[in-house]
PDB file of C-alpha atoms in Angstrom:
ATOM      1  CA  MET A 288      -3.471  27.973  -4.243  1.00 44.00           C
ATOM      2  CA  ASN A 289      -5.615  25.209  -4.996  1.00 46.00           C
ATOM      3  CA  LEU A 290      -5.174  21.280  -4.874  1.00 40.00           C
ATOM      4  CA  GLU A 291      -4.342  20.875  -8.239  1.00 44.00           C
ATOM      5  CA  SER A 292      -1.978  23.567  -8.885  1.00 46.00           C
ATOM      6  CA  GLU A 293      -0.410  22.251  -5.392  1.00 47.00           C
ATOM      7  CA  PHE A 294      -0.060  18.944  -6.766  1.00 49.00           C
ATOM      8  CA  SER A 295       1.396  20.280 -10.216  1.00 67.00           C
ATOM      9  CA  THR A 296       4.000  22.387  -8.408  1.00 80.00           C
ATOM     10  CA  LYS A 297       5.138  19.387  -6.557  1.00 81.00           C
ATOM     11  CA  ALA A 298       5.325  17.291  -9.311  1.00 82.00           C
ATOM     12  CA  GLU A 299       7.301  20.067 -10.963  1.00 86.00           C
ATOM     13  CA  ARG A 300       9.662  20.305  -8.037  1.00 90.00           C
ATOM     14  CA  ASP A 301      10.453  16.549  -8.194  1.00 91.00           C
ATOM     15  CA  ARG A 302      11.081  16.473 -11.909  1.00 90.00           C
ATOM     16  CA  TYR A 303      13.378  19.080 -11.028  1.00 91.00           C
ATOM     17  CA  LEU A 304      15.085  17.294  -8.276  1.00 93.00           C
ATOM     18  CA  VAL A 305      15.346  14.247 -10.125  1.00 92.00           C
ATOM     19  CA  LYS A 306      17.030  16.162 -12.864  1.00 92.00           C
ATOM     20  CA  LYS A 307      19.878  17.553 -10.524  1.00 92.00           C
ATOM     21  CA  ALA A 308      20.398  14.457  -8.767  1.00 90.00           C
ATOM     22  CA  LEU A 309      21.160  12.819 -12.175  1.00 92.00           C
ATOM     23  CA  GLU A 310      23.626  15.392 -12.369  1.00 91.00           C
ATOM     24  CA  GLY A 311      24.991  14.265  -9.388  1.00 88.00           C
ATOM     25  CA  ASN A 312      23.547  16.825  -6.816  1.00 89.00           C
ATOM     26  CA  GLN A 313      23.643  15.274  -3.480  1.00 88.00           C
ATOM     27  CA  GLN A 314      21.408  17.957  -2.155  1.00 90.00           C
ATOM     28  CA  ALA A 315      18.625  17.114  -4.650  1.00 89.00           C
ATOM     29  CA  TYR A 316      18.926  13.464  -3.521  1.00 90.00           C
ATOM     30  CA  SER A 317      18.568  14.360  -0.018  1.00 89.00           C
ATOM     31  CA  GLY A 318      15.547  16.368  -1.034  1.00 89.00           C
ATOM     32  CA  LEU A 319      13.658  13.682  -2.585  1.00 91.00           C
ATOM     33  CA  VAL A 320      14.421  11.529   0.507  1.00 91.00           C
ATOM     34  CA  SER A 321      13.029  14.116   2.891  1.00 89.00           C
ATOM     35  CA  SER A 322       9.756  14.629   0.950  1.00 90.00           C
ATOM     36  CA  TYR A 323       9.051  10.805   0.775  1.00 90.00           C
ATOM     37  CA  ARG A 324      11.048   9.082   3.543  1.00 90.00           C
ATOM     38  CA  ASP A 325       8.125   9.376   6.176  1.00 90.00           C
ATOM     39  CA  SER A 326       4.830   8.395   4.001  1.00 88.00           C
ATOM     40  CA  LEU A 327       7.124   5.678   2.117  1.00 90.00           C
ATOM     41  CA  PHE A 328       8.095   4.591   5.656  1.00 90.00           C
ATOM     42  CA  PHE A 329       4.057   4.324   7.120  1.00 88.00           C
ATOM     43  CA  MET A 330       3.206   2.544   4.117  1.00 88.00           C
ATOM     44  CA  LEU A 331       5.581  -0.370   3.946  1.00 89.00           C
ATOM     45  CA  LYS A 332       5.213  -0.402   7.929  1.00 87.00           C
ATOM     46  CA  LYS A 333       1.610  -1.242   7.310  1.00 84.00           C
ATOM     47  CA  MET A 334       2.085  -3.776   4.730  1.00 84.00           C
ATOM     48  CA  VAL A 335       4.859  -5.644   7.075  1.00 85.00           C
ATOM     49  CA  HIS A 336       3.664  -5.047  10.311  1.00 84.00           C
ATOM     50  CA  ASN A 337       7.602  -4.303  11.727  1.00 85.00           C
ATOM     51  CA  VAL A 338       9.352  -1.425  12.123  1.00 86.00           C
ATOM     52  CA  ASP A 339      12.468  -2.837  11.131  1.00 85.00           C
ATOM     53  CA  ASP A 340      11.767  -4.654   8.364  1.00 88.00           C
ATOM     54  CA  ALA A 341       9.867  -1.255   7.020  1.00 89.00           C
ATOM     55  CA  GLU A 342      12.925   0.771   8.008  1.00 89.00           C
ATOM     56  CA  ASP A 343      15.134  -1.810   5.775  1.00 88.00           C
ATOM     57  CA  LEU A 344      12.687  -1.866   2.743  1.00 91.00           C
ATOM     58  CA  THR A 345      12.431   2.220   2.969  1.00 90.00           C
ATOM     59  CA  ILE A 346      16.141   2.246   2.444  1.00 90.00           C
ATOM     60  CA  GLU A 347      16.010  -0.315  -0.059  1.00 90.00           C
ATOM     61  CA  SER A 348      13.223   1.346  -1.953  1.00 91.00           C
ATOM     62  CA  PHE A 349      15.339   4.787  -2.181  1.00 91.00           C
ATOM     63  CA  GLY A 350      18.027   2.851  -3.264  1.00 90.00           C
ATOM     64  CA  LYS A 351      16.578   0.891  -5.911  1.00 89.00           C
ATOM     65  CA  ALA A 352      14.824   3.998  -7.087  1.00 91.00           C
ATOM     66  CA  PHE A 353      18.038   6.015  -7.114  1.00 91.00           C
ATOM     67  CA  ASN A 354      19.788   2.871  -9.070  1.00 89.00           C
ATOM     68  CA  LEU A 355      17.127   3.231 -11.643  1.00 90.00           C
ATOM     69  CA  LEU A 356      16.529   7.041 -11.654  1.00 90.00           C
ATOM     70  CA  ASP A 357      17.802   7.416 -15.237  1.00 90.00           C
ATOM     71  CA  SER A 358      14.984   5.310 -16.592  1.00 90.00           C
ATOM     72  CA  TYR A 359      12.440   7.833 -14.794  1.00 89.00           C
ATOM     73  CA  THR A 360      10.749   9.264 -17.774  1.00 85.00           C
ATOM     74  CA  GLY A 361       8.630  11.570 -15.826  1.00 81.00           C
ATOM     75  CA  LYS A 362       5.004   9.998 -17.492  1.00 80.00           C
ATOM     76  CA  PHE A 363       3.835   9.606 -14.058  1.00 79.00           C
ATOM     77  CA  ALA A 364       4.642  11.876 -11.124  1.00 84.00           C
ATOM     78  CA  PHE A 365       8.192  10.720  -9.221  1.00 89.00           C
ATOM     79  CA  SER A 366       5.950   9.933  -6.063  1.00 87.00           C
ATOM     80  CA  THR A 367       3.837   7.282  -8.243  1.00 86.00           C
ATOM     81  CA  TRP A 368       6.725   5.966  -9.361  1.00 90.00           C
ATOM     82  CA  LEU A 369       8.486   5.629  -6.237  1.00 91.00           C
ATOM     83  CA  PHE A 370       5.793   3.950  -4.216  1.00 89.00           C
ATOM     84  CA  LYS A 371       5.275   1.543  -7.147  1.00 88.00           C
ATOM     85  CA  ILE A 372       8.902   0.475  -6.686  1.00 91.00           C
ATOM     86  CA  ALA A 373       8.208   0.503  -2.922  1.00 91.00           C
ATOM     87  CA  THR A 374       5.047  -1.681  -3.059  1.00 88.00           C
ATOM     88  CA  ASN A 375       6.800  -4.384  -5.257  1.00 86.00           C
ATOM     89  CA  LEU A 376       9.607  -4.526  -2.805  1.00 89.00           C
ATOM     90  CA  GLY A 377       6.838  -5.087   0.284  1.00 88.00           C
ATOM     91  CA  ILE A 378       5.406  -7.846  -1.881  1.00 84.00           C
ATOM     92  CA  ASP A 379       8.703  -9.493  -2.608  1.00 83.00           C
ATOM     93  CA  PHE A 380       9.379  -9.329   0.951  1.00 85.00           C
ATOM     94  CA  LEU A 381       6.077 -10.860   2.215  1.00 83.00           C
ATOM     95  CA  ARG A 382       6.367 -13.275  -0.421  1.00 79.00           C
ATOM     96  CA  LYS A 383      10.058 -14.711   1.391  1.00 77.00           C
ATOM     97  CA  GLN A 384       8.393 -15.004   4.402  1.00 70.00           C
ATOM     98  CA  LYS A 385       8.407 -18.782   5.083  1.00 49.00           C
ATOM     99  CA  ASN A 386       6.082 -18.493   7.706  1.00 45.00           C
ATOM    100  CA  HIS A 387       3.277 -16.641   5.666  1.00 43.00           C
ATOM    101  CA  THR A 388       0.524 -18.713   4.648  1.00 44.00           C
ATOM    102  CA  LEU A 389      -0.917 -17.744   1.149  1.00 44.00           C
ATOM    103  CA  LEU A 390      -4.738 -17.907  -0.078  1.00 44.00           C
ATOM    104  CA  SER A 391      -5.152 -17.358  -3.594  1.00 39.00           C
ATOM    105  CA  ILE A 392      -7.578 -15.903  -5.100  1.00 40.00           C
ATOM    106  CA  ASP A 393      -9.096 -15.786  -8.652  1.00 39.00           C
ATOM    107  CA  GLU A 394     -10.140 -12.432 -10.707  1.00 39.00           C
ATOM    108  CA  GLY A 395     -13.770 -11.439 -10.161  1.00 39.00           C
ATOM    109  CA  SER A 396     -16.414  -8.840 -10.464  1.00 37.00           C
ATOM    110  CA  ASP A 397     -16.109  -4.969 -10.044  1.00 39.00           C
ATOM    111  CA  ASP A 398     -18.012  -4.831  -6.838  1.00 41.00           C
ATOM    112  CA  ASP A 399     -15.679  -3.818  -3.817  1.00 41.00           C
ATOM    113  CA  ILE A 400     -17.427  -3.752  -0.765  1.00 38.00           C
ATOM    114  CA  LEU A 401     -15.723  -4.535   2.694  1.00 44.00           C
ATOM    115  CA  PRO A 402     -18.024  -4.679   5.478  1.00 39.00           C
ATOM    116  CA  SER A 403     -16.956  -1.826   7.307  1.00 38.00           C
ATOM    117  CA  GLN A 404     -18.402  -3.487  10.620  1.00 36.00           C
ATOM    118  CA  TYR A 405     -15.580  -5.820  10.856  1.00 38.00           C
ATOM    119  CA  ILE A 406     -12.991  -2.750  10.776  1.00 39.00           C
ATOM    120  CA  LEU A 407     -14.829   0.260  12.539  1.00 37.00           C
ATOM    121  CA  SER A 408     -17.446   0.201  15.392  1.00 37.00           C
ATOM    122  CA  GLU A 409     -19.484   2.229  17.206  1.00 39.00           C
ATOM    123  CA  SER A 410     -19.159   2.883  20.977  1.00 41.00           C
ATOM    124  CA  HIS A 411     -19.653  -0.134  23.134  1.00 43.00           C
ATOM    125  CA  ASP A 412     -19.597  -1.112  26.700  1.00 50.00           C
ATOM    126  CA  PRO A 413     -16.695  -2.456  27.618  1.00 55.00           C
ATOM    127  CA  GLU A 414     -17.253  -6.331  27.030  1.00 53.00           C
ATOM    128  CA  GLU A 415     -18.453  -5.433  23.740  1.00 49.00           C
ATOM    129  CA  GLU A 416     -15.430  -3.128  22.813  1.00 50.00           C
ATOM    130  CA  MET A 417     -13.299  -6.015  23.881  1.00 54.00           C
ATOM    131  CA  ILE A 418     -15.384  -8.128  21.656  1.00 50.00           C
ATOM    132  CA  TRP A 419     -14.958  -5.879  18.717  1.00 46.00           C
ATOM    133  CA  GLN A 420     -11.715  -5.584  19.121  1.00 54.00           C
ATOM    134  CA  GLN A 421     -10.941  -9.147  19.171  1.00 55.00           C
ATOM    135  CA  LYS A 422     -12.904  -9.298  15.727  1.00 57.00           C
ATOM    136  CA  GLY A 423     -10.741  -6.588  14.396  1.00 61.00           C
ATOM    137  CA  GLU A 424      -7.667  -8.585  15.439  1.00 66.00           C
ATOM    138  CA  GLN A 425      -9.211 -12.069  13.743  1.00 66.00           C
ATOM    139  CA  LEU A 426      -9.980  -9.587  10.595  1.00 69.00           C
ATOM    140  CA  ASN A 427      -6.259  -7.991  10.490  1.00 72.00           C
ATOM    141  CA  ASP A 428      -5.110 -11.963  11.002  1.00 75.00           C
ATOM    142  CA  PHE A 429      -7.298 -13.488   8.233  1.00 76.00           C
ATOM    143  CA  ILE A 430      -6.123 -10.272   5.713  1.00 78.00           C
ATOM    144  CA  ASN A 431      -2.721 -11.090   6.347  1.00 78.00           C
ATOM    145  CA  ARG A 432      -3.259 -14.449   5.329  1.00 79.00           C
ATOM    146  CA  LEU A 433      -4.109 -13.264   1.733  1.00 79.00           C
ATOM    147  CA  HIS A 434      -1.372 -13.820  -1.268  1.00 81.00           C
ATOM    148  CA  PRO A 435       0.470 -10.335  -0.715  1.00 84.00           C
ATOM    149  CA  ASP A 436      -0.727  -9.150  -4.255  1.00 82.00           C
ATOM    150  CA  TYR A 437      -4.228  -9.067  -2.772  1.00 79.00           C
ATOM    151  CA  GLN A 438      -3.246  -8.290   0.899  1.00 83.00           C
ATOM    152  CA  VAL A 439      -1.583  -4.936  -0.243  1.00 85.00           C
ATOM    153  CA  ILE A 440      -4.473  -4.074  -2.149  1.00 84.00           C
ATOM    154  CA  ILE A 441      -6.854  -4.344   0.814  1.00 81.00           C
ATOM    155  CA  LYS A 442      -4.355  -2.182   3.007  1.00 80.00           C
ATOM    156  CA  LEU A 443      -3.846   0.584   0.395  1.00 82.00           C
ATOM    157  CA  LYS A 444      -8.185   0.882   0.032  1.00 79.00           C
ATOM    158  CA  TYR A 445      -9.107   0.075   3.444  1.00 73.00           C
ATOM    159  CA  TYR A 446      -6.077   1.118   5.671  1.00 72.00           C
ATOM    160  CA  GLN A 447      -4.229   3.742   4.196  1.00 73.00           C
ATOM    161  CA  GLY A 448      -7.662   5.454   1.978  1.00 74.00           C
ATOM    162  CA  PHE A 449      -6.209   5.518  -1.590  1.00 78.00           C
ATOM    163  CA  SER A 450      -8.559   5.338  -4.240  1.00 81.00           C
ATOM    164  CA  TYR A 451      -9.098   2.881  -7.028  1.00 82.00           C
ATOM    165  CA  ILE A 452      -7.105   5.154  -9.308  1.00 85.00           C
ATOM    166  CA  GLU A 453      -4.542   5.786  -7.180  1.00 84.00           C
ATOM    167  CA  ILE A 454      -3.939   2.183  -6.214  1.00 86.00           C
ATOM    168  CA  ALA A 455      -3.832   1.119  -9.990  1.00 86.00           C
ATOM    169  CA  GLU A 456      -1.294   4.137 -10.778  1.00 85.00           C
ATOM    170  CA  LYS A 457       1.081   3.001  -7.761  1.00 84.00           C
ATOM    171  CA  LEU A 458       0.649  -0.772  -8.522  1.00 86.00           C
ATOM    172  CA  ASP A 459       0.775  -0.174 -12.391  1.00 85.00           C
ATOM    173  CA  ILE A 460      -2.074  -2.230 -13.019  1.00 86.00           C
ATOM    174  CA  PRO A 461      -5.625  -1.847 -14.854  1.00 88.00           C
ATOM    175  CA  LEU A 462      -8.360  -0.314 -12.701  1.00 85.00           C
ATOM    176  CA  GLY A 463     -10.739  -3.356 -13.566  1.00 85.00           C
ATOM    177  CA  THR A 464      -7.929  -5.443 -11.988  1.00 87.00           C
ATOM    178  CA  VAL A 465      -8.036  -3.337  -8.525  1.00 87.00           C
ATOM    179  CA  LYS A 466     -11.709  -3.568  -8.392  1.00 84.00           C
ATOM    180  CA  ALA A 467     -11.657  -7.158  -8.898  1.00 86.00           C
ATOM    181  CA  ARG A 468      -9.208  -8.267  -6.499  1.00 85.00           C
ATOM    182  CA  LEU A 469     -10.650  -6.183  -3.943  1.00 83.00           C
ATOM    183  CA  TYR A 470     -14.256  -8.180  -4.848  1.00 80.00           C
ATOM    184  CA  ARG A 471     -12.778 -11.400  -4.738  1.00 83.00           C
ATOM    185  CA  SER A 472     -10.534 -10.597  -1.405  1.00 80.00           C
ATOM    186  CA  LYS A 473     -14.041  -9.455   0.310  1.00 76.00           C
ATOM    187  CA  GLU A 474     -15.687 -12.685  -0.912  1.00 76.00           C
ATOM    188  CA  LEU A 475     -13.277 -15.164   0.541  1.00 76.00           C
ATOM    189  CA  LEU A 476     -12.907 -12.741   3.930  1.00 73.00           C
ATOM    190  CA  LEU A 477     -16.907 -13.130   4.054  1.00 72.00           C
ATOM    191  CA  SER A 478     -16.674 -16.536   3.928  1.00 71.00           C
ATOM    192  CA  THR A 479     -14.108 -16.952   6.253  1.00 68.00           C
ATOM    193  CA  LEU A 480     -15.586 -14.684   8.890  1.00 63.00           C
ATOM    194  CA  LYS A 481     -19.116 -16.617   8.082  1.00 63.00           C
ATOM    195  CA  ASP A 482     -17.163 -19.861   9.016  1.00 62.00           C
ATOM    196  CA  LYS A 483     -15.521 -18.469  12.131  1.00 58.00           C
ATOM    197  CA  ASP A 484     -19.101 -17.365  13.193  1.00 53.00           C
ATOM    198  CA  LEU A 485     -17.641 -13.695  13.436  1.00 49.00           C
TER     199      LEU A 485
END
């Protein structure tokens, strides 16, 4: 089975489960939860950096999705629709954190390169490894201070490896907006790292 047909089969299965769930079939609900619970949880954990909060948001995401299930049109894959709901809940959660510093960023151009040397390092001696680990922790700290709208895009792209198109679909925003926000986020991070002499 090729990748395209596998995705098509999965999408058809999800549509069938949605249809049965709308008819009140509890096993269909369980099937949808089983399919996406783990991936949804790990995405949310990456966003909020807390296992308990991620678990709560995972439950809330399924609850909201099932409450809105009759509004699901099937235009996009069920997984895309579900992850959009979860991502929006994650962003709302981060916005409500009183101790969360927000840095606003303007829209920009289409370049999107985040310096990989600040995320991944080659093999160094123990002292260098400690320095690189500290730099990575500082970079994560800077990323976590970004406005949630921008923070989530960086994490989806660089931490979870989603493509631009996948991010645009998950967040339901134009592809150009994804690239622009990544570019502006990179510019802010580079400026901050330069100021900190990292």
